[in-house]
mmCIF file of C-alpha atoms in Angstrom:
data_model
loop_
_atom_site.group_PDB
_atom_site.id
_atom_site.type_symbol
_atom_site.label_atom_id
_atom_site.label_comp_id
_atom_site.label_asym_id
_atom_site.label_seq_id
_atom_site.Cartn_x
_atom_site.Cartn_y
_atom_site.Cartn_z
ATOM 1 C CA MET A 1049 74.544 83.802 91.749
ATOM 2 C CA ALA A 1050 72.431 82.365 94.349
ATOM 3 C CA LEU A 1051 73.386 84.816 96.846
ATOM 4 C CA LEU A 1052 71.931 87.692 94.848
ATOM 5 C CA GLY A 1053 68.771 89.192 96.313
ATOM 6 C CA ASN A 1054 66.671 90.578 99.366
ATOM 7 C CA TRP A 1055 67.184 88.542 102.361
ATOM 8 C CA THR A 1056 65.769 88.620 106.354
ATOM 9 C CA LEU A 1057 68.737 88.241 108.427
ATOM 10 C CA ALA A 1058 68.388 85.515 110.765
ATOM 11 C CA GLY A 1059 69.958 84.285 113.666
ATOM 12 C CA VAL A 1060 72.266 87.759 114.207
ATOM 13 C CA ALA A 1061 71.417 89.080 117.384
ATOM 14 C CA GLU A 1062 72.797 92.503 116.739
ATOM 15 C CA GLU A 1063 70.327 92.677 113.909
ATOM 16 C CA PRO A 1064 66.950 91.183 114.838
ATOM 17 C CA HIS A 1065 65.096 92.731 112.046
ATOM 18 C CA GLY A 1066 67.757 93.347 109.434
ATOM 19 C CA ILE A 1067 67.767 93.136 106.013
ATOM 20 C CA LEU A 1068 70.430 92.313 103.638
ATOM 21 C CA ARG A 1069 70.780 93.428 100.268
ATOM 22 C CA LEU A 1070 72.956 91.845 97.957
ATOM 23 C CA ALA A 1071 73.131 93.244 94.244
ATOM 24 C CA PRO A 1072 76.212 92.824 91.879
ATOM 25 C CA ASP A 1073 77.557 95.982 92.588
ATOM 26 C CA ARG A 1074 77.078 96.483 96.252
ATOM 27 C CA ILE A 1075 75.724 95.371 99.837
ATOM 28 C CA GLN A 1076 73.305 97.080 101.922
ATOM 29 C CA LEU A 1077 72.387 96.344 105.475
ATOM 30 C CA PHE A 1078 69.075 97.943 106.353
ATOM 31 C CA GLY A 1079 69.331 97.697 109.997
ATOM 32 C CA ARG A 1080 69.158 99.075 113.552
ATOM 33 C CA CYS A 1081 71.941 101.480 112.669
ATOM 34 C CA GLY A 1082 70.104 103.092 109.388
ATOM 35 C CA ILE A 1083 71.124 102.073 106.068
ATOM 36 C CA LEU A 1084 75.097 100.696 105.772
ATOM 37 C CA VAL A 1085 76.896 100.523 102.551
ATOM 38 C CA GLY A 1086 79.611 98.482 100.989
ATOM 39 C CA SER A 1087 81.245 96.030 98.897
ATOM 40 C CA TRP A 1088 81.457 92.349 98.759
ATOM 41 C CA ARG A 1089 82.395 89.665 96.845
ATOM 42 C CA ALA A 1090 81.490 85.600 96.639
ATOM 43 C CA ASP A 1091 82.811 83.054 94.515
ATOM 44 C CA ALA A 1092 81.051 79.251 93.325
ATOM 45 C CA GLY A 1093 83.390 77.465 95.712
ATOM 46 C CA GLY A 1094 81.916 79.100 98.718
ATOM 47 C CA LEU A 1095 84.290 82.299 99.875
ATOM 48 C CA PHE A 1096 82.434 85.218 101.052
ATOM 49 C CA VAL A 1097 84.028 88.450 101.990
ATOM 50 C CA ALA A 1098 81.911 91.862 102.321
ATOM 51 C CA GLY A 1099 82.735 95.108 104.229
ATOM 52 C CA MET A 1100 80.896 98.450 104.564
ATOM 53 C CA PHE A 1101 82.457 102.152 104.260
ATOM 54 C CA GLY A 1102 79.067 104.056 104.261
ATOM 55 C CA SER A 1103 75.945 104.679 105.944
ATOM 56 C CA SER A 1104 72.588 106.763 106.003
ATOM 57 C CA GLY A 1105 69.808 107.268 108.071
ATOM 58 C CA ALA A 1106 69.460 107.896 111.568
ATOM 59 C CA GLU A 1107 71.874 105.638 113.964
ATOM 60 C CA GLY A 1108 69.330 104.444 115.877
ATOM 61 C CA GLY A 1109 70.602 101.905 118.454
ATOM 62 C CA PRO A 1110 73.285 101.336 120.951
ATOM 63 C CA GLY A 1111 76.785 100.458 119.735
ATOM 64 C CA CYS A 1112 76.005 102.748 116.038
ATOM 65 C CA THR A 1113 78.878 104.515 114.709
ATOM 66 C CA ASN A 1114 79.641 106.372 111.310
ATOM 67 C CA ALA A 1115 82.999 106.531 112.310
ATOM 68 C CA GLU A 1116 83.191 102.287 112.378
ATOM 69 C CA PRO A 1117 80.325 101.100 110.000
ATOM 70 C CA ASN A 1118 81.499 97.375 109.858
ATOM 71 C CA PRO A 1119 79.052 95.228 112.009
ATOM 72 C CA GLN A 1120 81.554 93.014 113.951
ATOM 73 C CA TRP A 1121 78.811 89.725 112.859
ATOM 74 C CA LEU A 1122 79.760 90.687 109.202
ATOM 75 C CA GLN A 1123 83.450 90.747 109.582
ATOM 76 C CA ARG A 1124 83.645 87.098 110.760
ATOM 77 C CA VAL A 1125 81.761 85.806 107.600
ATOM 78 C CA ALA A 1126 84.462 83.971 105.141
ATOM 79 C CA SER A 1127 82.158 81.445 103.753
ATOM 80 C CA TYR A 1128 78.380 80.562 102.750
ATOM 81 C CA ARG A 1129 76.786 77.133 102.409
ATOM 82 C CA LEU A 1130 73.552 77.009 100.132
ATOM 83 C CA GLU A 1131 70.701 75.136 101.687
ATOM 84 C CA GLY A 1132 67.798 75.049 99.211
ATOM 85 C CA ASP A 1133 67.060 78.316 98.728
ATOM 86 C CA ARG A 1134 68.510 79.800 102.276
ATOM 87 C CA PRO A 1135 72.095 80.164 102.596
ATOM 88 C CA MET A 1136 73.872 80.175 105.227
ATOM 89 C CA LEU A 1137 76.650 82.736 105.909
ATOM 90 C CA LEU A 1138 79.872 80.925 108.067
ATOM 91 C CA ASP A 1139 82.934 81.774 109.864
ATOM 92 C CA ALA A 1140 86.432 81.155 108.975
ATOM 93 C CA ASP A 1141 86.016 78.031 110.882
ATOM 94 C CA GLY A 1142 82.619 76.677 109.307
ATOM 95 C CA ALA A 1143 80.743 78.170 112.224
ATOM 96 C CA PHE A 1144 77.570 79.728 111.964
ATOM 97 C CA VAL A 1145 77.057 83.414 111.735
ATOM 98 C CA ALA A 1146 73.868 84.194 109.940
ATOM 99 C CA ARG A 1147 70.999 82.773 107.846
ATOM 100 C CA LEU A 1148 69.553 84.360 105.157
ATOM 101 C CA LEU A 1149 65.714 84.035 104.306
ATOM 102 C CA PRO A 1150 64.272 84.851 101.122
ATOM 103 C CA GLY A 1151 61.152 87.098 100.592
ATOM 104 C CA ALA A 1152 62.335 90.519 102.353
ATOM 105 C CA THR A 1153 61.081 94.139 101.373
ATOM 106 C CA PRO A 1154 63.521 97.180 102.281
ATOM 107 C CA THR A 1155 62.200 100.400 102.685
ATOM 108 C CA PRO A 1156 63.162 103.125 99.887
ATOM 109 C CA GLY A 1157 62.937 105.811 102.783
ATOM 110 C CA PRO A 1158 64.029 109.639 101.631
ATOM 111 C CA TYR A 1159 68.027 108.472 100.950
ATOM 112 C CA LEU A 1160 67.147 105.569 97.688
ATOM 113 C CA ALA A 1161 64.978 105.295 94.827
ATOM 114 C CA ALA A 1162 62.706 102.121 94.517
ATOM 115 C CA SER A 1163 64.545 100.357 92.103
ATOM 116 C CA GLU A 1164 67.807 100.966 95.006
ATOM 117 C CA VAL A 1165 65.796 98.624 96.871
ATOM 118 C CA ALA A 1166 64.311 96.258 94.551
ATOM 119 C CA PRO A 1167 65.513 92.519 94.266
ATOM 120 C CA PRO A 1168 68.741 92.960 91.487
ATOM 121 C CA GLU A 1169 67.959 91.769 88.101
ATOM 122 C CA ILE A 1170 70.083 88.560 86.684
ATOM 123 C CA THR A 1171 71.394 89.644 83.190
ATOM 124 C CA ASP A 1172 73.986 87.968 81.006
ATOM 125 C CA GLU A 1173 76.924 90.092 82.173
ATOM 126 C CA VAL A 1174 75.995 89.615 86.094
ATOM 127 C CA ARG A 1175 76.111 85.716 85.072
ATOM 128 C CA ARG A 1176 79.564 85.949 83.365
ATOM 129 C CA GLN A 1177 80.465 87.811 86.635
ATOM 130 C CA PHE A 1178 79.660 85.099 88.777
ATOM 131 C CA ALA A 1179 80.973 82.489 86.731
ATOM 132 C CA PRO A 1180 83.580 80.163 88.332
ATOM 133 C CA ALA A 1181 87.044 81.074 88.067
ATOM 134 C CA SER A 1182 89.682 79.469 86.141
ATOM 135 C CA PRO A 1183 91.923 77.146 88.195
ATOM 136 C CA LEU A 1184 94.991 78.526 89.675
ATOM 137 C CA PRO A 1185 97.981 77.586 87.165
ATOM 138 C CA ALA A 1186 100.041 74.728 88.372
ATOM 139 C CA SER A 1187 103.210 77.004 87.955
ATOM 140 C CA LEU A 1188 102.141 78.554 91.388
ATOM 141 C CA ALA A 1189 101.685 77.454 94.661
ATOM 142 C CA PRO A 1190 98.407 77.991 96.400
ATOM 143 C CA ALA A 1191 98.936 81.274 98.611
ATOM 144 C CA ALA A 1192 97.674 80.019 102.226
ATOM 145 C CA ARG A 1193 96.037 82.922 104.646
ATOM 146 C CA ASP A 1194 99.230 82.260 106.844
ATOM 147 C CA ARG A 1195 101.946 82.951 103.840
ATOM 148 C CA LEU A 1196 99.798 86.202 103.122
ATOM 149 C CA VAL A 1197 99.444 87.840 106.730
ATOM 150 C CA GLY A 1198 102.091 90.777 106.289
ATOM 151 C CA LYS A 1199 103.401 93.505 104.143
ATOM 152 C CA TRP A 1200 104.029 93.471 100.431
ATOM 153 C CA ARG A 1201 105.007 95.756 98.009
ATOM 154 C CA PRO A 1202 104.852 95.904 94.173
ATOM 155 C CA VAL A 1203 107.585 94.122 92.236
ATOM 156 C CA SER A 1204 107.962 97.386 90.182
ATOM 157 C CA GLY A 1205 106.855 101.050 91.233
ATOM 158 C CA PRO A 1206 107.223 103.859 94.018
ATOM 159 C CA ARG A 1207 108.395 101.928 97.250
ATOM 160 C CA THR A 1208 105.470 104.172 99.154
ATOM 161 C CA ALA A 1209 103.153 101.819 97.369
ATOM 162 C CA TYR A 1210 102.130 98.372 99.482
ATOM 163 C CA VAL A 1211 99.536 96.247 100.782
ATOM 164 C CA GLU A 1212 99.525 94.886 104.293
ATOM 165 C CA PHE A 1213 97.085 91.579 105.035
ATOM 166 C CA LYS A 1214 96.044 91.781 108.692
ATOM 167 C CA ALA A 1215 95.506 88.313 110.396
ATOM 168 C CA ASP A 1216 91.585 89.491 111.368
ATOM 169 C CA GLY A 1217 90.723 89.699 107.610
ATOM 170 C CA GLU A 1218 91.407 93.429 107.188
ATOM 171 C CA TRP A 1219 94.171 94.735 104.356
ATOM 172 C CA ARG A 1220 95.551 98.016 104.097
ATOM 173 C CA GLY A 1221 97.722 99.662 101.409
ATOM 174 C CA SER A 1222 98.468 102.534 99.315
ATOM 175 C CA ASP A 1223 98.969 103.151 95.654
ATOM 176 C CA GLY A 1224 101.776 105.679 96.438
ATOM 177 C CA CYS A 1225 100.085 108.367 97.611
ATOM 178 C CA ASN A 1226 96.435 107.490 98.368
ATOM 179 C CA GLY A 1227 95.719 105.666 101.219
ATOM 180 C CA GLN A 1228 93.467 102.185 100.465
ATOM 181 C CA ALA A 1229 91.745 99.744 102.939
ATOM 182 C CA GLY A 1230 89.274 96.653 102.782
ATOM 183 C CA ARG A 1231 88.336 92.880 103.422
ATOM 184 C CA TRP A 1232 89.963 89.827 102.170
ATOM 185 C CA VAL A 1233 89.953 85.936 102.458
ATOM 186 C CA VAL A 1234 91.373 83.224 101.160
ATOM 187 C CA GLY A 1235 90.356 79.637 100.471
ATOM 188 C CA SER A 1236 91.471 75.818 98.961
ATOM 189 C CA GLY A 1237 93.386 76.379 95.910
ATOM 190 C CA GLY A 1238 94.381 79.771 96.044
ATOM 191 C CA ALA A 1239 91.048 80.914 96.231
ATOM 192 C CA PHE A 1240 91.278 84.780 96.850
ATOM 193 C CA LEU A 1241 88.630 87.653 97.338
ATOM 194 C CA ALA A 1242 89.279 90.722 98.382
ATOM 195 C CA THR A 1243 87.000 94.398 98.551
ATOM 196 C CA THR A 1244 87.828 98.065 99.153
ATOM 197 C CA GLY A 1245 86.090 101.012 99.769
ATOM 198 C CA PRO A 1246 86.714 104.555 98.732
ATOM 199 C CA SER A 1247 89.914 106.134 98.355
ATOM 200 C CA THR A 1248 91.867 109.665 98.435
ATOM 201 C CA LEU A 1249 92.082 111.062 94.986
ATOM 202 C CA ILE A 1250 95.931 112.327 94.635
ATOM 203 C CA GLY A 1251 97.208 112.189 91.333
ATOM 204 C CA CYS A 1252 100.385 110.623 91.048
ATOM 205 C CA ASP A 1253 102.319 107.834 89.067
ATOM 206 C CA GLY A 1254 101.268 104.925 91.429
ATOM 207 C CA VAL A 1255 100.463 101.230 91.425
ATOM 208 C CA PRO A 1256 96.949 100.446 91.843
ATOM 209 C CA VAL A 1257 97.254 97.883 94.346
ATOM 210 C CA GLY A 1258 93.267 98.328 95.555
ATOM 211 C CA ALA A 1259 92.260 97.146 91.807
ATOM 212 C CA TRP A 1260 94.788 94.485 91.665
ATOM 213 C CA LEU A 1261 92.959 93.137 94.794
ATOM 214 C CA THR A 1262 89.627 93.389 93.839
ATOM 215 C CA SER A 1263 89.888 91.935 89.965
ATOM 216 C CA SER A 1264 91.573 88.907 91.568
ATOM 217 C CA TRP A 1265 90.581 85.835 92.098
ATOM 218 C CA ARG A 1266 93.293 83.153 92.562
ATOM 219 C CA ALA A 1267 96.513 84.140 94.555
ATOM 220 C CA GLY A 1268 99.803 81.786 93.824
ATOM 221 C CA LEU A 1269 103.333 81.886 94.786
ATOM 222 C CA ALA A 1270 106.119 81.917 92.680
ATOM 223 C CA GLY A 1271 108.904 81.107 94.942
ATOM 224 C CA GLU A 1272 108.471 84.415 96.901
ATOM 225 C CA THR A 1273 106.729 86.390 94.849
ATOM 226 C CA LEU A 1274 102.816 86.823 94.934
ATOM 227 C CA VAL A 1275 101.185 86.774 91.750
ATOM 228 C CA LEU A 1276 97.127 87.706 91.617
ATOM 229 C CA LEU A 1277 95.231 86.488 88.684
ATOM 230 C CA ASP A 1278 91.371 87.474 87.259
ATOM 231 C CA ALA A 1279 88.927 84.929 86.514
ATOM 232 C CA ARG A 1280 90.526 83.930 83.642
ATOM 233 C CA SER A 1281 93.867 83.300 85.036
ATOM 234 C CA LYS A 1282 94.921 86.712 83.838
ATOM 235 C CA GLU A 1283 97.799 88.266 85.677
ATOM 236 C CA THR A 1284 96.565 91.194 87.612
ATOM 237 C CA GLY A 1285 99.364 91.964 89.775
ATOM 238 C CA ARG A 1286 102.860 90.829 91.179
ATOM 239 C CA LEU A 1287 104.254 91.709 94.895
ATOM 240 C CA ARG A 1288 106.894 90.541 97.038
ATOM 241 C CA ARG A 1289 107.377 90.905 100.841
ATOM 242 C CA ALA A 1290 108.581 94.340 102.208
ATOM 243 C CA ASP A 1291 110.274 92.654 105.289
#
């Protein structure tokens, strides 16, 4: 919950005057490419993952494109550390990526109402959403990053459903007929977080692999089977390697 709020970015050369808004349901970057919108997740242990999937407003400076809205500096972020009231965003090796300074005030502009840029309200529901997750059950081995990279299919369901974890932190997949994609990160003790963006809406009897990922907080291995668990250790899905 310490990350929720409106922050001025410091230490990011690509965004010298950028503002990052972290609300329970979205991440927004007010910067040189207009307003980028996406999803993010973080846990009490310091994991952080975010992915932008949309934009609004003028594109602004060089290198801005609606086709690929994910800033490279944000793709590098895999964790965070709190220094008083100033969070630091770090990469997978613990190196500095950005510092978040409190007190930012985004401009609503023509596309967003004032309520959509105000500091997010911390409700009891939000507190529950960001509460520490249950530990991985002892019956499962923590799923390390190198064990996850590759293509997986649900234990049951159509053969066209899959998820592929890429080494650069991106994942791509399908529920059986709709393409999906997002970002993922793992930590110690089987900690696991993933985001997803918009999907196509073809109706079919598929497997909701995207929903499995975005509702999971832990990933463990039962032999060669990947088991995903929610915050209360309830199983969300099982997958096996496709290769």
